Short mmCIF file of the C-alpha atoms (twelve columns), coordinates in Angstrom:
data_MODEL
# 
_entry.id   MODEL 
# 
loop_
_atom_site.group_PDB 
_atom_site.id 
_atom_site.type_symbol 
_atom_site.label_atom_id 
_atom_site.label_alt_id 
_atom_site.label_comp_id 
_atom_site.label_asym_id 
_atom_site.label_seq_id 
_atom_site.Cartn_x 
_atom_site.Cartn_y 
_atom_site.Cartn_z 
_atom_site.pdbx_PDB_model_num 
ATOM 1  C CA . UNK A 1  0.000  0.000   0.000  1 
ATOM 2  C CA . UNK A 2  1.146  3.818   -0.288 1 
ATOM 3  C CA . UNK A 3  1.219  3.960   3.363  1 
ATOM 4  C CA . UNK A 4  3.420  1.303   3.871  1 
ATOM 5  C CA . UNK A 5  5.969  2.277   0.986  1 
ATOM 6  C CA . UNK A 6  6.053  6.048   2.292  1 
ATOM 7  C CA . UNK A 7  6.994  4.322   6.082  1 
ATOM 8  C CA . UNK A 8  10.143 1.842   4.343  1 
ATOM 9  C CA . UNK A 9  11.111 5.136   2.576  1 
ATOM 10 C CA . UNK A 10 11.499 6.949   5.709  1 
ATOM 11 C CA . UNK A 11 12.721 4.310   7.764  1 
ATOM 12 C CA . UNK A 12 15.288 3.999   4.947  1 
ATOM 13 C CA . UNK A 13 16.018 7.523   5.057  1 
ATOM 14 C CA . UNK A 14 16.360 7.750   8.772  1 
ATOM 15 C CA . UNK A 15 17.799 4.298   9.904  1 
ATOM 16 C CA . UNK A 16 19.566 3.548   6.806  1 
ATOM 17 C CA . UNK A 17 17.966 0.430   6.466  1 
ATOM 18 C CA . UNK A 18 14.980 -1.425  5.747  1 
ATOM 19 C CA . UNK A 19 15.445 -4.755  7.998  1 
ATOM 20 C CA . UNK A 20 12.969 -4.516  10.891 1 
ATOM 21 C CA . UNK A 21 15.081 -5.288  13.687 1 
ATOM 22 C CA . UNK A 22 17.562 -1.749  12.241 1 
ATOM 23 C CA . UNK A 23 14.192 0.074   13.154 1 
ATOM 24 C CA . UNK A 24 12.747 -1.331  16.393 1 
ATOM 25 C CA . UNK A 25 12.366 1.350   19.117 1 
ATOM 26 C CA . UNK A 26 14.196 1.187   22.381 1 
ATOM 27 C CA . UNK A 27 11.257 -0.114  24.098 1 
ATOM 28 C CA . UNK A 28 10.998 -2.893  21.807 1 
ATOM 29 C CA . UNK A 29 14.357 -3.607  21.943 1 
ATOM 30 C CA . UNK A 30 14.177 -3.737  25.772 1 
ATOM 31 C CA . UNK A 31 10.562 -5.926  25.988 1 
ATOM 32 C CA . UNK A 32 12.793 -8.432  23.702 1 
ATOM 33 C CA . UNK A 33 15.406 -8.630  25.676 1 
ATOM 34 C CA . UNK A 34 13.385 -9.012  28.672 1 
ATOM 35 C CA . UNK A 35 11.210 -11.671 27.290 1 
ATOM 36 C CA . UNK A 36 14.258 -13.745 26.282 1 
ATOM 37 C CA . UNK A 37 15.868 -13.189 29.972 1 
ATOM 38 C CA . UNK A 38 12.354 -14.349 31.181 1 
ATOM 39 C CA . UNK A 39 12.049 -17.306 29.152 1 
ATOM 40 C CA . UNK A 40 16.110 -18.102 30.392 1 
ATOM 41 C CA . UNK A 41 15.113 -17.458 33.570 1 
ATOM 42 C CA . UNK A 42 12.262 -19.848 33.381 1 
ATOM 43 C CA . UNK A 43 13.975 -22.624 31.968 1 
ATOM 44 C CA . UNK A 44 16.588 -22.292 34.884 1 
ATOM 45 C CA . UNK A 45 13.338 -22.586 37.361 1 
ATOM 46 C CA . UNK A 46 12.235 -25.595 35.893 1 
ATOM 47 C CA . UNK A 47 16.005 -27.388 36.086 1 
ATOM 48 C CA . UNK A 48 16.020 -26.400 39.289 1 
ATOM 49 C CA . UNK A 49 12.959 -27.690 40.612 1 
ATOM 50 C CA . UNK A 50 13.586 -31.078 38.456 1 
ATOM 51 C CA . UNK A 51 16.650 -31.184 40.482 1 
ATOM 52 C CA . UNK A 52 15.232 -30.832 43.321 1 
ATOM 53 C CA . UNK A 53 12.527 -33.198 43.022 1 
ATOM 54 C CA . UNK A 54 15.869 -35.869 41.596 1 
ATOM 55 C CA . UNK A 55 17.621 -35.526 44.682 1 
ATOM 56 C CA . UNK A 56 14.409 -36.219 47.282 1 
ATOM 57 C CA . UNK A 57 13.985 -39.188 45.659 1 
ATOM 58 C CA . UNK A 58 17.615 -40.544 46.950 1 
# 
């Protein structure tokens, strides 16, 4: 559409680029980052508690 050519024209003109992740805004960039630490994070819980549950067992 026109609207979406004139936006990758001025995102080309601004950024330099037309890749998405060149034009994110720092709050995107940050609630990626955090959602990827979160999901780490996560997985770590769920080690743990596998762990956990590994050594009551003995």
């Amino acid at each position: 559409t026109p609207s979406a050519f004139d936006k990758w024209v001025r995102q080309s003109r601004t950024r330099g680029s037309f890749e998405e992740k060149d034009n994110r805004t720092p709050e995107q960039e940050e609630l990626i980052r955090l959602r990827k630490e979160n999901q780490k994070l996560a997985m770590e819980n769920d080690i743990l508690k596998q762990a956990a549950l590994i050594m009551g067992r003995k």
